[in-house]
Amino acid sequence: MGKSRFGRRQTSTVHRYDLISCHDCGVLYRKRPLRPREKARCIRCRSVLYRGAHARGASAELSKVVALTLGAALVFLIAQFFPIVELDVNGLTSSATLLGSIRVLWYEQMHIVATMVFLFTILFPAIELASLLYVALGLRGGVKVPGFNRVLRAVQTAREWGMTEVLMIGILITVVKMTSLATVLPQPGLFAFGALTLMLAIVVSFDPKALWNLGDDLTRQALPGIRYKAFAPGEKVLPCHACGLVAPPLGKGKHLACVRCGTALHVRKPDSINRTWALLIAAMILYIPANLLPVMVTQSLFGAQDDTIMSGVVLFWTSGSKGLAIIIFIASVVVPMLKLGVLALLAFTAQRRSRWRPRQRTILYRMVEFIGRWSMLDIFVVTLTVALVRFKSLAVITAGPGALAFGAVVVLTMLAAMQFDPRLIWDPVDDKAAEDEKRSSAANTGNNTVIGEQHG
């Protein structure tokens, strides 16, 4: 669908905007116009390269982004400052906001867990919305705002770590869980978070890399084209993963920064496999206490009760909420184990330079990238439950050490997935193809020499 792959012997000069390198396998393509809602996919690994823009043009797209981002920012403020739900137990009431829930965790000395929840549910979404609105408003007014490049990089980083949609599912699970203990009264914050989740899903569909092109058009920054000739076997171009601009291949021992946004460029992520293994081993070690230690401790008139992740799943199952039990089991047990196993497989095969099923391994990598954040579901449920159940005369729930270990496992596996360079999966395949091409070329040269001697 509007794609053309660069061959090794193709010679052409193209503008850098017209080039795109596949994030997962490194193949270089020339962009072609797409209709709205169309996708261009890599023909080798099937990754999505880019999506079609609306025919109304950049100005209309910017107006849409500004309107959606501004609306999401206003809803975000409502969600933060209004209670999410209120519990009523025989006249005793308790309500909680997201900020109030984080404050409770902090006062209970769960500082690291409180910090994680604050970053993933408040700070990073706020940075994404504020930064995107700042840049889009400037471009809409024909101005490239100060700090343009840094702000757009902040948008991309915040988008990787924002977890509003996971929080929303956690809120719904908490509401269902509380119905067996008290009367649950929905509050404005609940509806605000629902609306925010939907609005952010639309905002995220807009690729920030398009804003860099618009910024260059405003400043009339002249970025030279690149003349692609017959590449030497194994030679690789350098795509910027921040703004998407493609740079020519580097000479040995040279260092290069993107000419547009200043991001350091590397042929492959430095020390990718070793860093992946280090983070992965740390996550494996912490996964044991995460499952053995309690994530919640309940103090009531009937005594103290410790709840691990699995005991929570069993509680939902036996109480009749089998659907929620399955969701929590998948998010908190299956997904972490799957991430650990898949990342270990990817790191091991890449380290051995295996050519075994590269497309399937790339699909596994994309799956790990997508599901990584959903393991935080249990932490968000704990956060809200701890803040809501504060009936000192009846029951009080506090967070247990298992929550800290489990949150660390989620963060470490996400970092491991980010450190792994999926192009390492395809490098042995490319090297083998280049070697075969060299042999074929040498064989043809030898045959031509023999034929010439015979004719002589």
CSV table of C-alpha atoms in Angstrom, one decimal:
chain,number,residue,atom,x,y,z
A,1,MET,CA,0.0,0.0,0.0
A,2,GLY,CA,2.1,2.9,-1.3
A,3,LYS,CA,5.5,1.4,-0.4
A,4,SER,CA,8.7,0.9,-2.2
A,5,ARG,CA,11.8,-0.8,-0.9
A,6,PHE,CA,15.2,0.5,-1.7
A,7,GLY,CA,17.3,-2.0,-3.5
A,8,ARG,CA,21.1,-2.2,-3.0
A,9,ARG,CA,21.9,-1.0,-6.6
A,10,GLN,CA,19.3,1.7,-6.8
A,11,THR,CA,20.7,5.2,-7.4
A,12,SER,CA,18.5,8.2,-6.6
A,13,THR,CA,18.5,11.4,-4.7
A,14,VAL,CA,15.5,11.9,-2.4
A,15,HIS,CA,14.5,14.3,0.3
A,16,ARG,CA,15.0,13.0,3.8
A,17,TYR,CA,11.3,13.6,4.6
A,18,ASP,CA,10.5,11.0,1.9
A,19,LEU,CA,12.5,8.3,3.6
A,20,ILE,CA,11.5,6.0,6.5
A,21,SER,CA,13.3,3.2,8.2
A,22,CYS,CA,11.4,0.3,9.7
A,23,HIS,CA,11.8,0.5,13.5
A,24,ASP,CA,11.8,-3.2,13.9
A,25,CYS,CA,14.0,-4.6,11.1
A,26,GLY,CA,15.8,-1.5,9.7
A,27,VAL,CA,14.6,-1.8,6.0
A,28,LEU,CA,14.6,1.6,4.3
A,29,TYR,CA,11.5,2.8,2.3
A,30,ARG,CA,10.4,5.8,0.4
A,31,LYS,CA,7.1,7.2,1.6
A,32,ARG,CA,4.1,7.3,-0.8
A,33,PRO,CA,0.9,9.2,-0.2
A,34,LEU,CA,-1.8,7.2,1.6
A,35,ARG,CA,-5.5,7.8,1.9
A,36,PRO,CA,-6.9,8.5,5.4
A,37,ARG,CA,-7.0,5.4,7.7
A,38,GLU,CA,-4.6,3.5,5.4
A,39,LYS,CA,-1.4,2.0,6.8
A,40,ALA,CA,1.9,1.3,5.2
A,41,ARG,CA,3.5,-1.8,6.5
A,42,CYS,CA,7.0,-3.2,6.2
A,43,ILE,CA,7.0,-6.0,3.7
A,44,ARG,CA,9.6,-7.9,5.6
A,45,CYS,CA,8.4,-7.8,9.3
A,46,ARG,CA,4.9,-6.4,8.8
A,47,SER,CA,5.4,-3.5,11.2
A,48,VAL,CA,3.3,-0.4,10.7
A,49,LEU,CA,5.6,2.3,9.1
A,50,TYR,CA,3.2,5.3,9.0
A,51,ARG,CA,-0.5,6.1,8.5
A,52,GLY,CA,-2.3,8.2,5.9
A,53,ALA,CA,-3.0,11.8,6.7
A,54,HIS,CA,-6.4,13.5,6.2
A,55,ALA,CA,-6.9,15.1,2.9
A,56,ARG,CA,-7.9,18.4,4.5
A,57,GLY,CA,-4.2,19.2,5.1
A,58,ALA,CA,-1.8,20.1,7.9
A,59,SER,CA,-3.8,23.1,9.1
A,60,ALA,CA,-7.0,21.1,9.7
A,61,GLU,CA,-5.0,18.3,11.4
A,62,LEU,CA,-3.4,20.8,13.7
A,63,SER,CA,-6.7,22.3,14.6
A,64,LYS,CA,-8.0,18.8,15.4
A,65,VAL,CA,-5.0,18.1,17.6
A,66,VAL,CA,-5.3,21.4,19.5
A,67,ALA,CA,-9.0,20.9,20.1
A,68,LEU,CA,-8.6,17.3,21.3
A,69,THR,CA,-5.6,18.1,23.5
A,70,LEU,CA,-7.2,21.1,25.1
A,71,GLY,CA,-10.4,19.2,25.8
A,72,ALA,CA,-8.3,16.3,27.3
A,73,ALA,CA,-6.3,18.7,29.4
A,74,LEU,CA,-9.5,20.2,30.9
A,75,VAL,CA,-11.0,16.7,31.6
A,76,PHE,CA,-7.6,15.7,33.1
A,77,LEU,CA,-7.9,18.5,35.7
A,78,ILE,CA,-11.4,17.4,36.6
A,79,ALA,CA,-10.3,13.8,37.0
A,80,GLN,CA,-7.5,14.8,39.4
A,81,PHE,CA,-9.4,17.1,41.7
A,82,PHE,CA,-12.8,15.4,42.0
A,83,PRO,CA,-13.4,12.2,44.0
A,84,ILE,CA,-13.6,9.0,41.9
A,85,VAL,CA,-16.0,7.0,44.1
A,86,GLU,CA,-17.5,7.1,47.6
A,87,LEU,CA,-18.1,4.2,49.9
A,88,ASP,CA,-21.0,4.1,52.4
A,89,VAL,CA,-20.9,1.5,55.2
A,90,ASN,CA,-23.8,2.0,57.7
A,91,GLY,CA,-23.5,5.7,57.6
A,92,LEU,CA,-19.7,5.8,57.5
A,93,THR,CA,-18.5,7.3,54.3
A,94,SER,CA,-15.1,7.3,52.6
A,95,SER,CA,-14.1,8.8,49.2
A,96,ALA,CA,-10.8,9.1,47.3
A,97,THR,CA,-9.2,11.1,44.6
A,98,LEU,CA,-6.2,9.9,42.7
A,99,LEU,CA,-3.9,12.4,44.4
A,100,GLY,CA,-5.4,11.5,47.8
A,101,SER,CA,-4.7,7.8,47.1
A,102,ILE,CA,-1.1,8.5,46.3
A,103,ARG,CA,-0.8,10.6,49.5
A,104,VAL,CA,-2.1,7.7,51.6
A,105,LEU,CA,0.6,5.4,50.1
A,106,TRP,CA,3.3,8.0,50.8
A,107,TYR,CA,2.2,8.4,54.5
A,108,GLU,CA,2.4,4.6,54.8
A,109,GLN,CA,6.1,4.7,53.9
A,110,MET,CA,5.4,3.2,50.5
A,111,HIS,CA,7.4,6.0,48.8
A,112,ILE,CA,8.6,4.1,45.8
A,113,VAL,CA,5.1,2.7,44.9
A,114,ALA,CA,3.5,6.2,45.5
A,115,THR,CA,6.1,7.7,43.2
A,116,MET,CA,5.5,5.1,40.4
A,117,VAL,CA,1.7,5.7,40.5
A,118,PHE,CA,2.2,9.5,40.5
A,119,LEU,CA,4.6,9.3,37.5
A,120,PHE,CA,2.5,6.9,35.4
A,121,THR,CA,-1.0,8.3,36.1
A,122,ILE,CA,-0.4,12.0,36.6
A,123,LEU,CA,3.0,13.4,35.7
A,124,PHE,CA,3.6,11.7,32.3
A,125,PRO,CA,0.1,12.2,31.0
A,126,ALA,CA,0.3,15.9,32.1
A,127,ILE,CA,3.6,16.3,30.3
A,128,GLU,CA,2.3,14.8,27.1
A,129,LEU,CA,-0.8,16.9,27.0
A,130,ALA,CA,0.9,20.2,28.0
A,131,SER,CA,3.8,19.7,25.6
A,132,LEU,CA,1.7,18.6,22.7
A,133,LEU,CA,-0.7,21.6,23.2
A,134,TYR,CA,2.3,24.0,23.5
A,135,VAL,CA,3.8,22.8,20.2
A,136,ALA,CA,0.6,22.5,18.3
A,137,LEU,CA,-0.7,25.9,19.3
A,138,GLY,CA,2.6,27.5,18.1
A,139,LEU,CA,2.5,25.7,14.8
A,140,ARG,CA,-1.2,26.5,14.4
A,141,GLY,CA,-0.2,30.2,14.8
A,142,GLY,CA,2.7,29.9,12.4
A,143,VAL,CA,5.4,29.9,15.1
A,144,LYS,CA,8.1,27.4,16.0
A,145,VAL,CA,8.0,27.7,19.7
A,146,PRO,CA,11.2,27.9,21.9
A,147,GLY,CA,12.5,24.5,22.9
A,148,PHE,CA,10.6,22.9,20.0
A,149,ASN,CA,12.8,19.8,19.7
A,150,ARG,CA,13.1,19.1,23.5
A,151,VAL,CA,9.4,19.5,24.0
A,152,LEU,CA,8.6,17.0,21.2
A,153,ARG,CA,11.0,14.5,22.6
A,154,ALA,CA,9.3,14.9,26.0
A,155,VAL,CA,6.0,14.1,24.3
A,156,GLN,CA,7.4,10.8,23.0
A,157,THR,CA,8.9,9.8,26.3
A,158,ALA,CA,5.8,10.6,28.3
A,159,ARG,CA,3.7,8.7,25.8
A,160,GLU,CA,5.7,5.5,26.5
A,161,TRP,CA,5.1,5.7,30.2
A,162,GLY,CA,1.7,7.2,30.6
A,163,MET,CA,-0.9,4.6,31.8
A,164,THR,CA,-4.3,6.3,31.9
A,165,GLU,CA,-6.1,3.4,30.2
A,166,VAL,CA,-4.6,0.9,32.6
A,167,LEU,CA,-5.7,3.1,35.5
A,168,MET,CA,-9.2,3.2,34.2
A,169,ILE,CA,-9.5,-0.6,34.2
A,170,GLY,CA,-8.0,-0.6,37.7
A,171,ILE,CA,-10.7,1.8,38.8
A,172,LEU,CA,-13.5,-0.3,37.4
A,173,ILE,CA,-12.1,-3.4,39.1
A,174,THR,CA,-11.8,-1.6,42.4
A,175,VAL,CA,-15.5,-0.4,42.1
A,176,VAL,CA,-16.7,-4.0,41.5
A,177,LYS,CA,-14.5,-5.2,44.4
A,178,MET,CA,-15.9,-2.6,46.8
A,179,THR,CA,-19.6,-3.5,46.0
A,180,SER,CA,-19.2,-6.6,48.2
A,181,LEU,CA,-18.1,-4.4,51.2
A,182,ALA,CA,-20.1,-1.2,50.9
A,183,THR,CA,-22.5,0.9,48.9
A,184,VAL,CA,-20.5,2.4,46.0
A,185,LEU,CA,-21.5,5.9,44.8
A,186,PRO,CA,-19.9,7.0,41.6
A,187,GLN,CA,-18.4,10.5,41.7
A,188,PRO,CA,-17.4,13.0,38.9
A,189,GLY,CA,-13.8,11.8,38.9
A,190,LEU,CA,-14.9,8.3,37.7
A,191,PHE,CA,-16.7,9.7,34.6
A,192,ALA,CA,-13.8,12.2,34.0
A,193,PHE,CA,-11.3,9.3,33.9
A,194,GLY,CA,-13.5,7.4,31.4
A,195,ALA,CA,-13.7,10.4,29.1
A,196,LEU,CA,-10.0,11.1,29.5
A,197,THR,CA,-9.2,7.5,28.5
A,198,LEU,CA,-11.2,7.9,25.3
A,199,MET,CA,-9.8,11.3,24.4
A,200,LEU,CA,-6.2,10.2,25.0
A,201,ALA,CA,-6.7,7.2,22.7
A,202,ILE,CA,-7.5,9.6,19.9
A,203,VAL,CA,-4.6,12.0,20.8
A,204,VAL,CA,-2.1,9.1,20.8
A,205,SER,CA,-3.1,8.2,17.2
A,206,PHE,CA,-1.4,11.4,16.1
A,207,ASP,CA,2.3,10.9,15.3
A,208,PRO,CA,4.5,13.6,16.9
A,209,LYS,CA,7.1,13.1,14.1
A,210,ALA,CA,4.8,14.9,11.7
A,211,LEU,CA,5.2,18.0,13.8
A,212,TRP,CA,8.9,18.1,13.1
A,213,ASN,CA,8.3,18.4,9.4
A,214,LEU,CA,5.8,21.2,10.0
A,215,GLY,CA,8.3,23.0,12.2
A,216,ASP,CA,11.0,22.8,9.5
A,217,ASP,CA,8.6,24.1,6.9
A,218,LEU,CA,7.9,27.2,9.1
A,219,THR,CA,11.6,28.0,9.5
A,220,ARG,CA,12.5,27.0,5.9
A,221,GLN,CA,15.3,24.8,7.3
A,222,ALA,CA,17.1,23.3,4.3
A,223,LEU,CA,17.9,19.7,5.0
A,224,PRO,CA,19.9,18.2,2.1
A,225,GLY,CA,18.7,15.2,0.2
A,226,ILE,CA,20.6,11.9,0.3
A,227,ARG,CA,22.1,10.2,-2.7
A,228,TYR,CA,21.8,6.5,-2.4
A,229,LYS,CA,24.1,4.5,-4.5
A,230,ALA,CA,25.1,0.8,-4.4
A,231,PHE,CA,25.6,0.2,-0.7
A,232,ALA,CA,28.4,-1.9,0.5
A,233,PRO,CA,27.3,-5.2,1.9
A,234,GLY,CA,26.1,-4.7,5.5
A,235,GLU,CA,26.2,-0.9,5.3
A,236,LYS,CA,23.3,0.6,7.3
A,237,VAL,CA,21.7,4.1,7.4
A,238,LEU,CA,21.0,5.9,10.6
A,239,PRO,CA,17.4,6.7,11.3
A,240,CYS,CA,16.6,9.1,14.2
A,241,HIS,CA,14.1,7.4,16.5
A,242,ALA,CA,13.0,10.7,17.9
A,243,CYS,CA,12.1,12.8,14.8
A,244,GLY,CA,12.3,10.1,12.1
A,245,LEU,CA,15.0,11.9,9.9
A,246,VAL,CA,17.3,9.5,8.1
A,247,ALA,CA,21.1,10.1,8.0
A,248,PRO,CA,23.7,8.6,5.7
A,249,PRO,CA,25.9,5.7,7.0
A,250,LEU,CA,28.6,6.5,9.5
A,251,GLY,CA,32.3,6.0,8.9
A,252,LYS,CA,34.1,3.8,11.5
A,253,GLY,CA,34.8,5.5,14.8
A,254,LYS,CA,32.6,8.5,14.0
A,255,HIS,CA,29.8,9.9,16.2
A,256,LEU,CA,26.8,11.7,14.8
A,257,ALA,CA,23.8,13.6,16.1
A,258,CYS,CA,20.6,14.2,14.2
A,259,VAL,CA,20.9,17.5,12.3
A,260,ARG,CA,17.3,18.3,13.1
A,261,CYS,CA,16.6,17.4,16.8
A,262,GLY,CA,20.1,16.8,18.1
A,263,THR,CA,19.4,13.2,19.3
A,264,ALA,CA,22.5,11.0,19.3
A,265,LEU,CA,22.5,8.5,16.4
A,266,HIS,CA,23.7,4.9,16.6
A,267,VAL,CA,23.7,2.0,14.1
A,268,ARG,CA,22.3,-0.1,16.9
A,269,LYS,CA,21.4,0.7,20.5
A,270,PRO,CA,24.7,0.7,22.5
A,271,ASP,CA,25.3,-2.5,24.5
A,272,SER,CA,21.7,-3.5,23.9
A,273,ILE,CA,21.9,-7.2,24.7
A,274,ASN,CA,23.9,-6.8,27.9
A,275,ARG,CA,21.6,-4.1,29.3
A,276,THR,CA,18.6,-6.2,28.4
A,277,TRP,CA,20.0,-9.2,30.3
A,278,ALA,CA,20.9,-7.1,33.3
A,279,LEU,CA,17.4,-5.6,33.6
A,280,LEU,CA,15.8,-9.0,32.9
A,281,ILE,CA,17.7,-10.9,35.6
A,282,ALA,CA,16.9,-8.2,38.1
A,283,ALA,CA,13.2,-8.6,37.2
A,284,MET,CA,13.3,-12.4,37.5
A,285,ILE,CA,14.8,-12.1,41.0
A,286,LEU,CA,12.1,-9.6,42.2
A,287,TYR,CA,9.3,-11.7,40.6
A,288,ILE,CA,9.7,-14.3,43.4
A,289,PRO,CA,9.0,-11.9,46.4
A,290,ALA,CA,6.4,-10.1,44.3
A,291,ASN,CA,4.3,-13.3,44.3
A,292,LEU,CA,5.1,-14.6,47.8
A,293,LEU,CA,4.8,-11.4,49.8
A,294,PRO,CA,1.4,-9.7,50.5
A,295,VAL,CA,0.4,-6.8,48.3
A,296,MET,CA,-2.3,-5.8,50.8
A,297,VAL,CA,-2.8,-6.2,54.5
A,298,THR,CA,-6.3,-5.9,56.0
A,299,GLN,CA,-6.9,-5.0,59.6
A,300,SER,CA,-10.5,-5.5,60.8
A,301,LEU,CA,-12.5,-6.6,63.7
A,302,PHE,CA,-11.8,-10.2,62.8
A,303,GLY,CA,-8.0,-9.7,62.9
A,304,ALA,CA,-5.3,-9.2,60.2
A,305,GLN,CA,-5.3,-10.8,56.8
A,306,ASP,CA,-2.5,-10.8,54.2
A,307,ASP,CA,-3.5,-10.9,50.5
A,308,THR,CA,-1.0,-11.9,47.8
A,309,ILE,CA,-1.7,-11.6,44.1
A,310,MET,CA,-3.0,-15.1,43.8
A,311,SER,CA,-5.1,-14.9,46.9
A,312,GLY,CA,-6.8,-11.9,45.3
A,313,VAL,CA,-7.5,-13.8,42.1
A,314,VAL,CA,-9.0,-16.7,44.2
A,315,LEU,CA,-11.1,-14.2,46.2
A,316,PHE,CA,-12.7,-12.8,43.0
A,317,TRP,CA,-13.2,-16.3,41.6
A,318,THR,CA,-15.0,-17.7,44.7
A,319,SER,CA,-17.1,-14.5,45.2
A,320,GLY,CA,-18.6,-14.9,41.7
A,321,SER,CA,-16.6,-12.3,39.8
A,322,LYS,CA,-14.9,-14.8,37.5
A,323,GLY,CA,-14.4,-12.3,34.7
A,324,LEU,CA,-12.5,-9.9,37.0
A,325,ALA,CA,-10.5,-12.9,38.4
A,326,ILE,CA,-9.4,-13.8,34.9
A,327,ILE,CA,-8.4,-10.2,34.0
A,328,ILE,CA,-6.3,-9.9,37.2
A,329,PHE,CA,-4.8,-13.3,36.7
A,330,ILE,CA,-3.8,-12.5,33.1
A,331,ALA,CA,-2.5,-9.0,33.9
A,332,SER,CA,-0.7,-9.8,37.1
A,333,VAL,CA,0.5,-13.4,36.6
A,334,VAL,CA,0.4,-14.5,32.9
A,335,VAL,CA,1.7,-11.2,31.4
A,336,PRO,CA,4.8,-10.8,33.7
A,337,MET,CA,5.8,-14.4,33.1
A,338,LEU,CA,5.2,-14.1,29.4
A,339,LYS,CA,7.3,-10.9,29.2
A,340,LEU,CA,10.2,-12.5,31.1
A,341,GLY,CA,10.1,-15.6,28.9
A,342,VAL,CA,9.9,-13.8,25.6
A,343,LEU,CA,12.5,-11.2,26.5
A,344,ALA,CA,14.9,-14.0,27.6
A,345,LEU,CA,14.2,-15.8,24.3
A,346,LEU,CA,14.9,-12.6,22.2
A,347,ALA,CA,18.0,-11.7,24.1
A,348,PHE,CA,19.4,-15.3,23.8
A,349,THR,CA,18.7,-15.7,20.1
A,350,ALA,CA,20.0,-12.3,19.3
A,351,GLN,CA,23.2,-13.0,21.3
A,352,ARG,CA,23.7,-16.2,19.4
A,353,ARG,CA,23.0,-14.4,16.1
A,354,SER,CA,20.3,-16.9,15.3
A,355,ARG,CA,18.4,-16.7,12.0
A,356,TRP,CA,15.5,-18.8,13.4
A,357,ARG,CA,12.1,-17.4,12.6
A,358,PRO,CA,12.9,-13.7,12.6
A,359,ARG,CA,9.4,-12.5,11.7
A,360,GLN,CA,7.8,-14.5,14.5
A,361,ARG,CA,10.4,-13.2,17.0
A,362,THR,CA,9.7,-9.6,15.8
A,363,ILE,CA,6.0,-10.2,16.4
A,364,LEU,CA,6.8,-11.4,19.9
A,365,TYR,CA,8.8,-8.3,20.6
A,366,ARG,CA,5.9,-6.0,19.5
A,367,MET,CA,3.6,-8.0,21.7
A,368,VAL,CA,5.8,-7.5,24.7
A,369,GLU,CA,6.0,-3.8,24.0
A,370,PHE,CA,2.2,-3.5,23.8
A,371,ILE,CA,1.3,-5.5,26.9
A,372,GLY,CA,4.2,-4.3,29.2
A,373,ARG,CA,2.2,-1.6,30.9
A,374,TRP,CA,-0.8,-3.7,31.7
A,375,SER,CA,0.9,-5.5,34.5
A,376,MET,CA,0.6,-2.2,36.6
A,377,LEU,CA,-3.1,-3.0,36.9
A,378,ASP,CA,-2.8,-4.7,40.2
A,379,ILE,CA,-0.7,-1.8,41.7
A,380,PHE,CA,-3.5,0.7,40.7
A,381,VAL,CA,-6.1,-1.5,42.3
A,382,VAL,CA,-4.1,-1.6,45.5
A,383,THR,CA,-3.6,2.2,45.4
A,384,LEU,CA,-7.3,2.9,45.2
A,385,THR,CA,-8.4,0.2,47.7
A,386,VAL,CA,-5.9,1.4,50.3
A,387,ALA,CA,-7.3,4.9,50.0
A,388,LEU,CA,-11.0,3.9,50.1
A,389,VAL,CA,-11.0,1.4,52.9
A,390,ARG,CA,-10.1,3.7,55.8
A,391,PHE,CA,-12.9,2.9,58.3
A,392,LYS,CA,-10.8,2.8,61.5
A,393,SER,CA,-13.5,1.3,63.6
A,394,LEU,CA,-14.3,-1.4,61.1
A,395,ALA,CA,-11.4,-2.1,58.7
A,396,VAL,CA,-8.3,-0.5,57.3
A,397,ILE,CA,-6.3,-1.8,54.3
A,398,THR,CA,-2.6,-1.0,53.8
A,399,ALA,CA,-0.2,-1.8,51.0
A,400,GLY,CA,2.2,-4.7,51.6
A,401,PRO,CA,5.8,-5.2,50.5
A,402,GLY,CA,4.7,-7.4,47.6
A,403,ALA,CA,3.3,-4.3,45.9
A,404,LEU,CA,6.8,-2.7,45.9
A,405,ALA,CA,8.4,-5.8,44.4
A,406,PHE,CA,5.7,-6.3,41.8
A,407,GLY,CA,5.9,-2.6,40.7
A,408,ALA,CA,9.7,-2.9,40.3
A,409,VAL,CA,9.2,-6.1,38.1
A,410,VAL,CA,6.8,-4.1,35.8
A,411,VAL,CA,9.2,-1.2,35.5
A,412,LEU,CA,12.3,-3.4,34.9
A,413,THR,CA,10.6,-5.5,32.2
A,414,MET,CA,9.5,-2.3,30.4
A,415,LEU,CA,13.0,-0.9,30.6
A,416,ALA,CA,14.4,-4.3,29.3
A,417,ALA,CA,12.0,-4.2,26.3
A,418,MET,CA,13.1,-0.6,25.6
A,419,GLN,CA,16.8,-1.5,25.7
A,420,PHE,CA,16.4,-4.4,23.3
A,421,ASP,CA,17.0,-3.4,19.7
A,422,PRO,CA,14.7,-5.5,17.5
A,423,ARG,CA,16.9,-4.9,14.5
A,424,LEU,CA,19.4,-7.3,16.0
A,425,ILE,CA,17.0,-10.0,15.1
A,426,TRP,CA,17.4,-9.3,11.4
A,427,ASP,CA,21.1,-8.5,11.3
A,428,PRO,CA,22.2,-12.1,10.9
A,429,VAL,CA,19.7,-12.5,8.1
A,430,ASP,CA,21.1,-9.4,6.3
A,431,ASP,CA,24.7,-10.5,6.9
A,432,LYS,CA,23.9,-13.9,5.4
A,433,ALA,CA,22.3,-12.3,2.4
A,434,ALA,CA,25.2,-9.9,1.9
A,435,GLU,CA,27.7,-12.8,2.2
A,436,ASP,CA,25.7,-14.9,-0.4
A,437,GLU,CA,25.7,-11.8,-2.7
A,438,LYS,CA,29.4,-11.5,-2.4
A,439,ARG,CA,30.0,-15.1,-3.2
A,440,SER,CA,27.6,-14.9,-6.2
A,441,SER,CA,29.3,-11.9,-7.5
A,442,ALA,CA,32.8,-13.5,-7.1
A,443,ALA,CA,31.6,-16.6,-8.8
A,444,ASN,CA,30.2,-14.6,-11.8
A,445,THR,CA,33.5,-12.7,-12.1
A,446,GLY,CA,35.4,-15.9,-12.1
A,447,ASN,CA,33.2,-17.4,-14.8
A,448,ASN,CA,33.6,-14.3,-17.0
A,449,THR,CA,37.4,-14.5,-16.6
A,450,VAL,CA,37.4,-18.2,-17.7
A,451,ILE,CA,35.2,-17.5,-20.7
A,452,GLY,CA,37.4,-14.6,-21.7
A,453,GLU,CA,40.6,-16.8,-21.6
A,454,GLN,CA,38.9,-19.5,-23.6
A,455,HIS,CA,38.0,-16.9,-26.3
A,456,GLY,CA,41.6,-15.6,-26.3
